[in-house]
Every structure is written in structure tokens, then in C-alpha cells.
Coordinates of C-alpha atoms in Angstrom, one line a residue:
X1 CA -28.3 -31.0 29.0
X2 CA -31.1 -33.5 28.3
X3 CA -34.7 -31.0 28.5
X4 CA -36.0 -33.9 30.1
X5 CA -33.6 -34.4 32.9
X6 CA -36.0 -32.8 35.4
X7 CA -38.5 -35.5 35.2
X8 CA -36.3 -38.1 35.0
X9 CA -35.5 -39.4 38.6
X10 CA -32.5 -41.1 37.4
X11 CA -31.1 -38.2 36.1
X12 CA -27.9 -36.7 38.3
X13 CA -28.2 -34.8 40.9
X14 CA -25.9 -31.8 39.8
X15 CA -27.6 -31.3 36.6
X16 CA -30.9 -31.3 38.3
X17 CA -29.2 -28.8 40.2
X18 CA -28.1 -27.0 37.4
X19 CA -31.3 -26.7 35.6
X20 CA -33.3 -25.6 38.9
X21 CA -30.6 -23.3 39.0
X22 CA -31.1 -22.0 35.4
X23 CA -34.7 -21.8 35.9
X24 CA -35.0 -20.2 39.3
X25 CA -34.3 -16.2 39.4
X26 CA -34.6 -16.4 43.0
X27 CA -32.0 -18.8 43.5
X28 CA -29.5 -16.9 40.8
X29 CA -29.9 -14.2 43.3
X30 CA -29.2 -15.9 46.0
X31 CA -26.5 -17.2 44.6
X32 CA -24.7 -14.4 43.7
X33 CA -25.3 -12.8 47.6
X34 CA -23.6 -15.5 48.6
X35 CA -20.4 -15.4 46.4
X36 CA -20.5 -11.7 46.4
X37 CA -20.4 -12.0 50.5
X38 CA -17.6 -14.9 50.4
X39 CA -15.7 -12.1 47.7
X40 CA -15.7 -9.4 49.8
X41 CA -14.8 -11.6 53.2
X42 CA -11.8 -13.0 51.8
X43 CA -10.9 -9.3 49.8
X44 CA -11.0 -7.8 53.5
X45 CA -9.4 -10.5 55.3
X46 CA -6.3 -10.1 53.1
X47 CA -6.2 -6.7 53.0
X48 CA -6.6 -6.9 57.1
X49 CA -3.4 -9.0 57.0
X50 CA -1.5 -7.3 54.9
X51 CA -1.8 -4.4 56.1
X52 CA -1.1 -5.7 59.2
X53 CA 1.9 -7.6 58.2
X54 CA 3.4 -4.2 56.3
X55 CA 2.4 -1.8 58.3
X56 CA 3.0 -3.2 61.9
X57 CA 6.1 -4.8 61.4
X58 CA 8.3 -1.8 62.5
X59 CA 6.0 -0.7 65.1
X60 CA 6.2 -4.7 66.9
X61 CA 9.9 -5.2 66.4
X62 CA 11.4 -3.2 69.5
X63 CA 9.0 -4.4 71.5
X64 CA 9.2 -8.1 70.5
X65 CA 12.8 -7.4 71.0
X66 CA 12.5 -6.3 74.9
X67 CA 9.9 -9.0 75.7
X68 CA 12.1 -11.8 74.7
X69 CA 15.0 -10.4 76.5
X70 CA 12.7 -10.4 79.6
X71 CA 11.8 -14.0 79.3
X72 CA 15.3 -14.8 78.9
X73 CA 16.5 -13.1 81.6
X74 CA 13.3 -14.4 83.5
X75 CA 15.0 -18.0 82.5
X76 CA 18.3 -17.2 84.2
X77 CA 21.4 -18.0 83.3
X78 CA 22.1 -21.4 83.6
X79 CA 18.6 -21.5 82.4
X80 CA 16.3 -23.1 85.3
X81 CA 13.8 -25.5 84.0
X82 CA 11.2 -25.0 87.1
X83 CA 11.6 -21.1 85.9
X84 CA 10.9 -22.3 82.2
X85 CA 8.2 -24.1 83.2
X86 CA 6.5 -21.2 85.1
X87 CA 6.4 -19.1 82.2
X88 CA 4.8 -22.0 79.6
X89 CA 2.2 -22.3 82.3
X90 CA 1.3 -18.1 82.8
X91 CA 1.8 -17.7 78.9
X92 CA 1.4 -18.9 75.8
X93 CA 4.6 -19.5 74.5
X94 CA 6.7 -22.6 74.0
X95 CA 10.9 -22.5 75.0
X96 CA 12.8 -24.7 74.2
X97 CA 16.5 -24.9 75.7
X98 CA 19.7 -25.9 74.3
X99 CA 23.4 -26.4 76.0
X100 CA 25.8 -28.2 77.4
X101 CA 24.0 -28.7 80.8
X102 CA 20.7 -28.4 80.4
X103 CA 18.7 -29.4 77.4
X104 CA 15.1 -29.1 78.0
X105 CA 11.6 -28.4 75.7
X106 CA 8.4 -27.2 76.6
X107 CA 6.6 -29.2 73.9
X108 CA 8.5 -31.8 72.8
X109 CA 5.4 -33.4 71.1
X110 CA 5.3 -29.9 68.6
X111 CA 7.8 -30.8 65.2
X112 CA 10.9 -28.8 65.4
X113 CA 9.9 -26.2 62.8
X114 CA 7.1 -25.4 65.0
X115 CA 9.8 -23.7 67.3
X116 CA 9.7 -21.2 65.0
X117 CA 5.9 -20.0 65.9
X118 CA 4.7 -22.4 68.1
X119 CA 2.0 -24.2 65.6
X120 CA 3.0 -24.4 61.5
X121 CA 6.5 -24.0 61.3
X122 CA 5.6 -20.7 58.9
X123 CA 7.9 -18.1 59.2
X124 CA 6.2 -15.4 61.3
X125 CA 6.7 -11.3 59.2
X126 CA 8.9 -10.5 61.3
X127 CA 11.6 -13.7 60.6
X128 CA 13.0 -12.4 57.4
X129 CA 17.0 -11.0 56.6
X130 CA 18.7 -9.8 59.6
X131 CA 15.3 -10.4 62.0
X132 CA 16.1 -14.4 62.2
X133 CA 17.7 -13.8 65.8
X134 CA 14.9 -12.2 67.2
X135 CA 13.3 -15.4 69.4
X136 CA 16.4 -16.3 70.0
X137 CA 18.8 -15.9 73.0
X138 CA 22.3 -17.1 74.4
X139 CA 23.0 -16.9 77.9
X140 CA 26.6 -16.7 79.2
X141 CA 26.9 -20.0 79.8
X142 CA 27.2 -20.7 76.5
X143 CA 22.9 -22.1 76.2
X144 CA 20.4 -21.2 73.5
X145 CA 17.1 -20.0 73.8
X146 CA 14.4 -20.1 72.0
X147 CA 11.0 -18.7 72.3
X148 CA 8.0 -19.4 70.0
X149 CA 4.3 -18.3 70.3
X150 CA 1.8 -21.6 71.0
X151 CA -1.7 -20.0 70.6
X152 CA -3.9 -22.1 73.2
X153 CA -6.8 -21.8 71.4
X154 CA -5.5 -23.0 68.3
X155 CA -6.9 -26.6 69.0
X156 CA -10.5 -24.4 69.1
X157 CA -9.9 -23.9 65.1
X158 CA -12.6 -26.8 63.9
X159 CA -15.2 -25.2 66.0
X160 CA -14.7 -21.6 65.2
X161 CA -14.4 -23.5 61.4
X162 CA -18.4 -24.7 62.2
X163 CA -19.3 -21.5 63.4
X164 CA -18.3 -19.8 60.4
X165 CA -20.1 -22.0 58.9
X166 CA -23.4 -22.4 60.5
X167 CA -23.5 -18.0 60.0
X168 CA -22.6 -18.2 56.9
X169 CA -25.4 -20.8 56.6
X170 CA -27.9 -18.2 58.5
X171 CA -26.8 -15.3 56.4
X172 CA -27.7 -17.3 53.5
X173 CA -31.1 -18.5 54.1
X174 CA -31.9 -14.7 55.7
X175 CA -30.8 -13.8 51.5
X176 CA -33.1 -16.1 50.2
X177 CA -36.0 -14.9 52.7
X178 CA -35.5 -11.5 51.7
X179 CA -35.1 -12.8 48.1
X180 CA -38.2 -15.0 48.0
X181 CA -40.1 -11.3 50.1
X182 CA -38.8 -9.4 47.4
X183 CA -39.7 -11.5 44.2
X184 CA -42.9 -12.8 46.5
X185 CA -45.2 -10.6 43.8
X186 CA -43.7 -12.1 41.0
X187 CA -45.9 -15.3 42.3
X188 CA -48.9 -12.9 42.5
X189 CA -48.3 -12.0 38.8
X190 CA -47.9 -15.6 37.1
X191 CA -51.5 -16.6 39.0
X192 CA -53.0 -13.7 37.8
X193 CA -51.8 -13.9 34.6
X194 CA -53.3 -17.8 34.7
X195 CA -56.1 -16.7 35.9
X196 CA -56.5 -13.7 33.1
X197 CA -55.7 -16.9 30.9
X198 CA -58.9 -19.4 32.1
X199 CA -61.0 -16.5 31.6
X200 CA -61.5 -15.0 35.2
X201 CA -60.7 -11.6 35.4
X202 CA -63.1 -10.6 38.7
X203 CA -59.7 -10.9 40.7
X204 CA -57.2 -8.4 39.9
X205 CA -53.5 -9.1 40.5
X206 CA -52.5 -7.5 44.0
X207 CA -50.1 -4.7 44.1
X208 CA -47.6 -4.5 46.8
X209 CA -47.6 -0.4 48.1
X210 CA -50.4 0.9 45.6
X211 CA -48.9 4.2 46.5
X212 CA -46.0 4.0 45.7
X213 CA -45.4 0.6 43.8
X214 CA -41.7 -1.1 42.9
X215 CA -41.0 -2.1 39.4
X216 CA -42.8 -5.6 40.4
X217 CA -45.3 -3.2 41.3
X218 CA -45.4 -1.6 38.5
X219 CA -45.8 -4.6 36.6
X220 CA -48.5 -5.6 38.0
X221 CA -50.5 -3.0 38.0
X222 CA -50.0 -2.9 33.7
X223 CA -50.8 -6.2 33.7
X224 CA -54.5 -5.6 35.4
X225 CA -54.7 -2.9 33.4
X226 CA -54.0 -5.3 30.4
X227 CA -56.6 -7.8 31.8
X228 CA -59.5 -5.0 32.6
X229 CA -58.9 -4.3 28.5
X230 CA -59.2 -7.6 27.6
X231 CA -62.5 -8.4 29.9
X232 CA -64.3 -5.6 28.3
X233 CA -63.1 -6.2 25.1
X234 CA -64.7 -9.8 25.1
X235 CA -67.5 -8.3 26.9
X236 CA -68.3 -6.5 23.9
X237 CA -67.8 -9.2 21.8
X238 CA -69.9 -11.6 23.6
X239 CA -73.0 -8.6 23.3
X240 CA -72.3 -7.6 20.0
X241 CA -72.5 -11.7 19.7
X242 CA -75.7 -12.1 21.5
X243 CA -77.1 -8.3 19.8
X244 CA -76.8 -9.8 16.4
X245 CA -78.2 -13.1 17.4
X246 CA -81.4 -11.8 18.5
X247 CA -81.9 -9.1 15.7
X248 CA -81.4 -12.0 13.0
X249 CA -84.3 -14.9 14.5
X250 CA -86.9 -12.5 13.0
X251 CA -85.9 -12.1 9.9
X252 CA -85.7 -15.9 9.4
X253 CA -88.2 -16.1 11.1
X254 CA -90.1 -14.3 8.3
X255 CA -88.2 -16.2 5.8
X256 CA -88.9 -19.4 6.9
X257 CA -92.3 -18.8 6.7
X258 CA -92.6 -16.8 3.7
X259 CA -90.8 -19.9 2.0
X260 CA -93.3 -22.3 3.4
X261 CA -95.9 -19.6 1.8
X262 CA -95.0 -20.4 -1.5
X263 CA -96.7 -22.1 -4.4
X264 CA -96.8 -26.0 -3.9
X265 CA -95.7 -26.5 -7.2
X266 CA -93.4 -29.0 -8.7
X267 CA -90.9 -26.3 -10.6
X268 CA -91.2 -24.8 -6.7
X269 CA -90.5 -27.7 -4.8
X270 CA -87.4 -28.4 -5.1
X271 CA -85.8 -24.6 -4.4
X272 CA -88.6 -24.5 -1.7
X273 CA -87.0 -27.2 -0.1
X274 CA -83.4 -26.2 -0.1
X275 CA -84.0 -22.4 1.1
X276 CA -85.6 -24.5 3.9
X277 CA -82.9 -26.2 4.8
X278 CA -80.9 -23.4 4.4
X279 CA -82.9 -21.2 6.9
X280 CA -82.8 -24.4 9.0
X281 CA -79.2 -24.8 9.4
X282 CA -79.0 -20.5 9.8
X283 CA -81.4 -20.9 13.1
X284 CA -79.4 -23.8 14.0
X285 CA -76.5 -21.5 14.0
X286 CA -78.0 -18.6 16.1
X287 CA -79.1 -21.0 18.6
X288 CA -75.4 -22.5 19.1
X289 CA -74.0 -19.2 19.0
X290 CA -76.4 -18.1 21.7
X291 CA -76.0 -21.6 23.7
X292 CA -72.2 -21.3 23.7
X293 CA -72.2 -17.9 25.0
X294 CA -74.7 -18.9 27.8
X295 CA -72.1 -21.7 28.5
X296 CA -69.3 -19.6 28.2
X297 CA -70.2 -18.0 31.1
X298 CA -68.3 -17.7 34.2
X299 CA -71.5 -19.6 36.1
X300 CA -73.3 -20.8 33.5
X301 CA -77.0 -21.9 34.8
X302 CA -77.6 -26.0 34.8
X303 CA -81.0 -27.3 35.6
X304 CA -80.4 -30.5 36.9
X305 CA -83.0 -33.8 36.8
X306 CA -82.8 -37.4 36.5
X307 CA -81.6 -38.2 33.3
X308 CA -81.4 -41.2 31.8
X309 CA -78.8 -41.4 29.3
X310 CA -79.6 -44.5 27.9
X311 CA -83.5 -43.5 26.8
X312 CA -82.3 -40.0 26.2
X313 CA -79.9 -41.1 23.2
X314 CA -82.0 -43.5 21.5
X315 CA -84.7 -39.9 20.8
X316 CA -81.4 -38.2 19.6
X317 CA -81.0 -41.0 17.0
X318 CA -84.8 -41.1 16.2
X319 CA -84.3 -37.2 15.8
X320 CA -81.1 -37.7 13.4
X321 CA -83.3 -40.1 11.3
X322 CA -84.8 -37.1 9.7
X323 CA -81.8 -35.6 8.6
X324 CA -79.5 -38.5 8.1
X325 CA -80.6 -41.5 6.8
X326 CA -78.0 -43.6 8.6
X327 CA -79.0 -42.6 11.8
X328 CA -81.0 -45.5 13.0
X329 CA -77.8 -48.0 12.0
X330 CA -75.8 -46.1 15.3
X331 CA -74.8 -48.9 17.9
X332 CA -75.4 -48.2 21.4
X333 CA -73.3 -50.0 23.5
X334 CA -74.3 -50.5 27.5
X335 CA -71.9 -52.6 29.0
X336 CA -74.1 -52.3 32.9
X337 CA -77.7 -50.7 33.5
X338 CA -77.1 -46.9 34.3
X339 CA -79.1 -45.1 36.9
X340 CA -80.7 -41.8 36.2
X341 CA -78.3 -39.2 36.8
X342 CA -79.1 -35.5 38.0
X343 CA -77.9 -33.7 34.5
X344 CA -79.1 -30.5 32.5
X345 CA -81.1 -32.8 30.0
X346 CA -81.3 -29.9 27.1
X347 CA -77.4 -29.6 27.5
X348 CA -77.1 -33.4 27.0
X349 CA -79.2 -33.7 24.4
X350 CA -77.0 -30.8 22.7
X351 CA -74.1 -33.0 23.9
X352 CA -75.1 -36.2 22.2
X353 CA -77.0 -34.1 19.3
X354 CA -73.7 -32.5 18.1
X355 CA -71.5 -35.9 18.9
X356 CA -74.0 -37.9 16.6
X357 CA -74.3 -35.4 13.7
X358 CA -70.5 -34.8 13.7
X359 CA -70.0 -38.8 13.6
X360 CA -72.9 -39.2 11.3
X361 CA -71.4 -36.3 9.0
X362 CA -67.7 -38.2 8.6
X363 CA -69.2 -41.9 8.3
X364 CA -68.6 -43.0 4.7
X365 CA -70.6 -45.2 2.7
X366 CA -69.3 -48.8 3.2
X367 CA -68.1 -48.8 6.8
X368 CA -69.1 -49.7 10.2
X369 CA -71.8 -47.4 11.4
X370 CA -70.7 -44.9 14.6
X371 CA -70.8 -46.6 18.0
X372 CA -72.0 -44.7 21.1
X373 CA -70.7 -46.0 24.4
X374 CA -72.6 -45.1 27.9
X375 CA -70.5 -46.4 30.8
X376 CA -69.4 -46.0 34.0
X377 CA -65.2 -45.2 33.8
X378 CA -63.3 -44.3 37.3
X379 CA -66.2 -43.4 39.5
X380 CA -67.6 -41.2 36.8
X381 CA -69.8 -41.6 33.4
X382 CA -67.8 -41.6 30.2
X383 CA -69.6 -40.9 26.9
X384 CA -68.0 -42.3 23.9
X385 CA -68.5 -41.7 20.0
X386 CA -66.3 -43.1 17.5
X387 CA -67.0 -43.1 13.9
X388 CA -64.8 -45.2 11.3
X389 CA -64.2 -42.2 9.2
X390 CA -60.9 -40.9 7.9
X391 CA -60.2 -39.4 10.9
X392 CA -58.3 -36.1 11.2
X393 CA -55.0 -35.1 11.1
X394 CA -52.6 -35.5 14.4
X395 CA -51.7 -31.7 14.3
X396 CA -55.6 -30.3 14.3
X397 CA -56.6 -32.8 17.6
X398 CA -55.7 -30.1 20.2
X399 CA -57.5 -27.3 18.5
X400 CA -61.0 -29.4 16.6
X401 CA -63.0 -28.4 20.0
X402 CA -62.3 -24.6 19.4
X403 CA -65.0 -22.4 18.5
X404 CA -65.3 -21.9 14.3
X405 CA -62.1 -24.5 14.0
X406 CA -62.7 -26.3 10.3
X407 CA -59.5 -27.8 9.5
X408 CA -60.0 -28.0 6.0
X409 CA -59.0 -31.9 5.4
X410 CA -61.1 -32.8 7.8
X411 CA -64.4 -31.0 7.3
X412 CA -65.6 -29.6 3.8
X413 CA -68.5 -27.2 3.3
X414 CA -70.8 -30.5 2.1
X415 CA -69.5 -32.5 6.0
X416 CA -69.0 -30.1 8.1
X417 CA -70.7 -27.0 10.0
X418 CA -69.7 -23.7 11.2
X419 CA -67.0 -25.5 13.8
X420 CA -69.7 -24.9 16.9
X421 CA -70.7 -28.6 17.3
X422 CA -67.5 -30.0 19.4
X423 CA -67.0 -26.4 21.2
X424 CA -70.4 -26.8 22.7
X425 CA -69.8 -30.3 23.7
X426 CA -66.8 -29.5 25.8
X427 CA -68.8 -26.6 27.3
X428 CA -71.4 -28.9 27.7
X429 CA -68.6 -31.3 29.9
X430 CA -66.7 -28.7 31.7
X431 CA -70.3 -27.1 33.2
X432 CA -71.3 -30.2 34.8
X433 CA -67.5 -30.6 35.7
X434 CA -66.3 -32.9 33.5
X435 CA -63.8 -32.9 30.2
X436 CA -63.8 -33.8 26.3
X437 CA -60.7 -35.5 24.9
X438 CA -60.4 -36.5 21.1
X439 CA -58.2 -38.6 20.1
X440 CA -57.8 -40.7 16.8
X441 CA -58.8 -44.4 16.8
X442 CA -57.6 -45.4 13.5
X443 CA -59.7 -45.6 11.3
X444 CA -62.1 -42.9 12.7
X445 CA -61.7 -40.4 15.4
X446 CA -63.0 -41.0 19.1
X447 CA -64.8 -38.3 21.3
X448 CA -64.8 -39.0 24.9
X449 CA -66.8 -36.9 27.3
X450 CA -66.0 -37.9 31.1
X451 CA -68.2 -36.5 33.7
X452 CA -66.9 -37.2 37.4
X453 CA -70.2 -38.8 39.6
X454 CA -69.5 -35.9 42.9
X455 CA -69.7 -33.6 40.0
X456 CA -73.1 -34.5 38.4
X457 CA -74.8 -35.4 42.1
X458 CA -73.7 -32.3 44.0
X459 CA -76.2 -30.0 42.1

């Protein structure tokens, strides 16, 4: 079966069928009510009859016997039609009479093997060996009688066929109620477990009869168990995190100025200057690290105010200039005149910081300088920064915006940083509702931030 036949509307309807099938528990159960109820129908139905037909037959047989020898003699002898007629009105039996005066049938319209039982012709138990005389009679006139069973509600078959139907129907969707009751915390348990997934553990997974819980239950109850370990486990990472952060800003702190303390020389200089920019890009560190854990968050704090993109990126590149000398060469392409939007300036500046830098860093000598886009895409503003580097590989795209992701032919120790920069950019996006993508535009890799207008004007 094609793995893409469920989203393919083309695709026939019994495999769709088949694949819902293989991919629904519920419906396996429901399913196998449903054939275990048609097994058991048909196994007592034929045990009904056959035990019926063998174990009755001796019992019916003398009285079968006397009953048609009371409708014959009822009949008469030479047989009288008006008397026949009587009888196929009171009862539900068909005669049929045979002779050389009268020759007469009840239901002409019936085949003659119907005689035999009134309906299909079949040869009722009892017709077998020596019994094939038994609806049969000959009067002393020399005519033959014979007597079948017409069952008047026989033409009723298609309905009670409908009716069978229609409660086999309503046995079948009471199964699958019960079925989708039963397996109804099974949906509890794949939301939870989403929600364990996204990060929000404040709402445990319910548990059906606490008490005294099922195996669902059960499950359930391991699994918020599972997720209560896992929240305090990242609690205690994200303090030990934010611990360490703190305790190491003084002692750079101290270095940084105990470096700036020493002798202006120029043997000094040059060392001087490089344990500089060493403790630089340390602080730089701590305050990412302590920025994403603010924004990591599960309501991280924005302080909104008109921002104006447009003037707010051009003193990002005039801060770049001091560390990268390419900086002012950056294009910054405004297609229409944006308003000033309510955004968390510091977090944009991060935002458009980090995007810069990271295009800056990848730019080699001899291209076209990085391009920053600032437009309005869809009802919402889109950031765009593509550089005309190498790009990176197709396989790292999905994880580059992970926190301390380097993949290492993308981003050597001389290009690239820690692997905070495009972590704190989508955290950036996702607190003022928006997303990141990253894709590849060949040459160079493209970073577009969307941020939806309701989003950035509801704060």
C-alpha cells in the first residue's frame, strides 16, 4: 500500500479503508465485536436447527401423521373443493387435489415442487426413506391428496431481513460507543503527552477512577509521574543554568577590568586586546544564556512600545561596525513605509543583533553583502536575512535554531559562536507570536522571522 494513500483524494476508497483500519485500535475492536457477534449468531442458529431437526423428528412424526389424516378426512371423500377451500382460508397450508373427478389446487401460482412445503420446494426433515407418504393421502375414490405448509408470513422475509439489519446496525454503533468510552483516556494520554512535549507540564494527564484506575489508568498515571520528573529535572537545570550565570559576571567582571588595568605598552597591547575580546564574547555568553532562559519561560515578560523597525536596524548595523568591518555594506530593503509597531525593542534588537552577526560571520570575501528585508507578508511583518555564503547543509536546517547546535561544516570555532544566536531569535519570534524558518537560498541561507500583526498589537 502506497504510505501516501491517505492524503491522496484519488486514492480508492477500500484502501483508505484499510489503512484507517490499520491505524485505528478502536475500530480493530469494533471490528472484531462485530464478527465475533455474527460468529456466534450463525454457530447458535445452526446448532438451534439441528438440534431441532434431529432431535424433534421422532417426537413430530405421529402427530404430523394424525393431523393430515384429519384434513383429509376434513376434505371428504370425493374431495369437496368448497371444503378445501375452507381449510386454505382457516390455515396455512396449501392442497392440492388430484383424480379422475376432481382436480383442483389451492395455489396454483406456487411451482409444483413447492407442493412439497409450501414455499422452496426443499425437502422438509421429515421427507426422507419411508416418510415420503406422509403429506400425502388417497381417498377411496381413487383421488390424491396433498398437503404442504404455506407460511403466510413468508412474503414478510425482506422486512424482518431490514430489521435484522437495522439491530445489527444498533448493536454495532452501541460497540463502538462503549469502545470509543473505553479507549476515551487513551485521547487524554496522547494530549498530555503533547503537551509534556511543547514544554507545559502545569496540566497533568487525568485519570479515570484515581482509586482504583484501569490499565489506561494506570498508564496514565506513570506517565505524569514521568512528566513531574522531567519538569523538575529541567527545573534544575534551568537554576543551576541561571546559578552559574550569575556567580561567573563578577569574576569577569574583575577580569575585564583588571585587563584594562594593565600596562599600555606595545609588547602589552596586543595580548591586552585579545583577553578583551575574549572576556567580551564570555559576557556575551552569560547574557544569552540568561536571555534564553528568561524566554524560555512558559510566559516570558515582553514590554511592548512603538518600534520602528526600520530606524531600529540601521543602529544594529552602526553597532556591528565595531566588530565587523563589513557591517555598513548590509542592504536594507523597504519595499512600503512601516508604521511603528508595539514590540519588546531589547528583544528585537537581540533579534536583528544575532541575525546580522550570524550573516555577517558566513559572508565571504568577494560576494554580495547580506540583505535585510522589513515587509509586510500576509497581514503580518516578515523579517528577512539572507547572506550569499556557503550555506549549510539540507540535513542540519531543522535543527540550526536549537540551543548549542554547531554543525561543524557550517560554523568553525573562527565563524561561529556557542550555537545561542538563532535559538534566541526563534524565542525572540515565538514570544511575540510569531515563527523562524530557515531555509537555503542558494548560494547563502535565508532566515525568515514572521510575526502575525493581532499578535504584535494585542499587547
Amino acid at each position: 500500500m502506497k504510505p501516501w494513500c491517505d492524503d491522496d483524494p484519488h486514492c480508492p476508497w477500500h484502501q483508505r479503508a484499510r489503512l484507517a483500519l490499520r491505524r485505528s485500535l478502536r475500530w480493530r475492536l469494533v471490528l472484531v465485536f462485530l464478527v465475533l457477534a455474527l460468529a456466534l449468531a450463525v454457530t447458535f442458529i445452526g446448532g438451534v436447527q439441528k438440534a431441532l431437526s434431529v432431535g424433534w423428528r421422532a417426537a413430530a412424526r405421529p402427530l404430523l401423521v394424525d393431523y393430515v389424516d384429519r384434513l383429509a378426512q376434513e376434505v371428504g371423500s370425493p374431495p369437496s373443493i368448497v371444503r378445501a377451500q375452507a381449510l386454505v382460508q382457516r390455515l396455512p397450508i396449501t392442497i392440492r387435489i388430484e383424480g379422475p373427478q376432481v382436480n383442483w389446487a389451492s395455489h396454483p401460482e406456487l411451482p409444483r415442487p413447492a407442493w412439497v412445503n409450501g414455499t422452496t420446494g426443499r425437502e422438509p426433515p421429515w421427507r426422507n426413506g419411508d416418510d415420503q407418504n406422509l403429506l400425502r393421502r388417497t381417498t377411496a375414490d381413487g383421488h390424491r391428496l396433498e398437503f404442504g405448509l404455506h407460511v403466510l408470513g413468508w412474503e414478510q422475509r425482506p422486512r424482518i431481513a431490514w430489521v435484522t439489519l437495522g439491530v445489527l446496525l444498533l448493536l454495532t454503533a452501541l460497540a463502538y460507543l462503549y469502545v470509543r468510552r473505553l479507549l476515551r483516556p487513551l485521547d487524554d494520554i496522547r494530549a498530555g503527552a503533547q503537551r509534556f512535549g511543547a514544554g507545559a507540564f502545569d496540566q497533568p494527564i487525568p485519570v479515570r477512577h484515581a482509586h482504583r484506575p484501569d490499565e489506561l489508568g494506570q498508564l496514565a498515571a506513570t506517565i505524569n509521574t514521568m512528566g513531574e520528573d522531567i519538569h523538575q529535572m529541567l527545573e534544575a537545570k534551568r537554576a543551576l543554568l541561571l546559578a552559574m550565570s550569575h556567580e561567573l559576571r563578577s569574576p569577569l567582571t574583575r577580569a575585564r577590568l583588571n585587563a584594562e588595568l594593565l600596562p599600555d605598552t606595545a609588547e602589552a597591547q596586543a595580548p591586552r586586546q585579545a583577553l578583551l575580546r575574549d572576556l567580551g564574547e564570555m559576557a556575551r555568553v552569560i547574557t544569552d544564556l540568561l536571555e534564553s532562559e528568561r524566554l524560555a519561560a512558559p510566559h516570558a515578560a515582553l514590554h511592548r512600545e512603538a518600534v520602528d523597525l526600520v530606524e531600529l536596524a540601521h543602529d544594529v548595523i552602526a553597532e556591528l561596525g565595531d566588530r565587523h568591518p563589513g557591517a555598513a555594506a548590509i542592504r536594507v530593503l523597504v519595499p512600503s513605509a512601516l508604521p511603528a509597531l508595539p514590540l519588546d525593542r531589547a528583544r528585537m534588537r537581540l533579534l536583528l543583533r544575532n541575525l546580522l552577526d550570524n550573516s555577517l560571520r558566513h559572508s565571504e570575501p568577494g560576494v554580495p553583502p547580506p540583505e535585510l528585508h522589513l515587509r509586510w507578508q500576509n497581514e503580518a511583518v516578515e523579517i528577512v536575512v539572507r547572506d550569499h555564503g556557503p550555506g549549510v547543509p539540507p540535513e542540519h536546517l531543522a535543527q540550526l535554531a536549537q540551543a548549542f547546535y554547531r554543525p561543524d561544516s557550517a560554523r568553525q570555532r573562527t565563524t561561529g559562536g556557542v550555537g545561542l544566536g538563532l535559538y534566541l531569535c526563534r524565542l525572540v519570534a515565538q514570544a511575540h507570536g510569531g515563527r523562524l524558518e530557515l531555509r537555503n537560498a542558494q548560494p547563502g541561507l535565508e532566515v525568515r522571522v514572521l510575526l502575525p500583526v493581532e499578535a504584535a498589537f494585542s499587547g
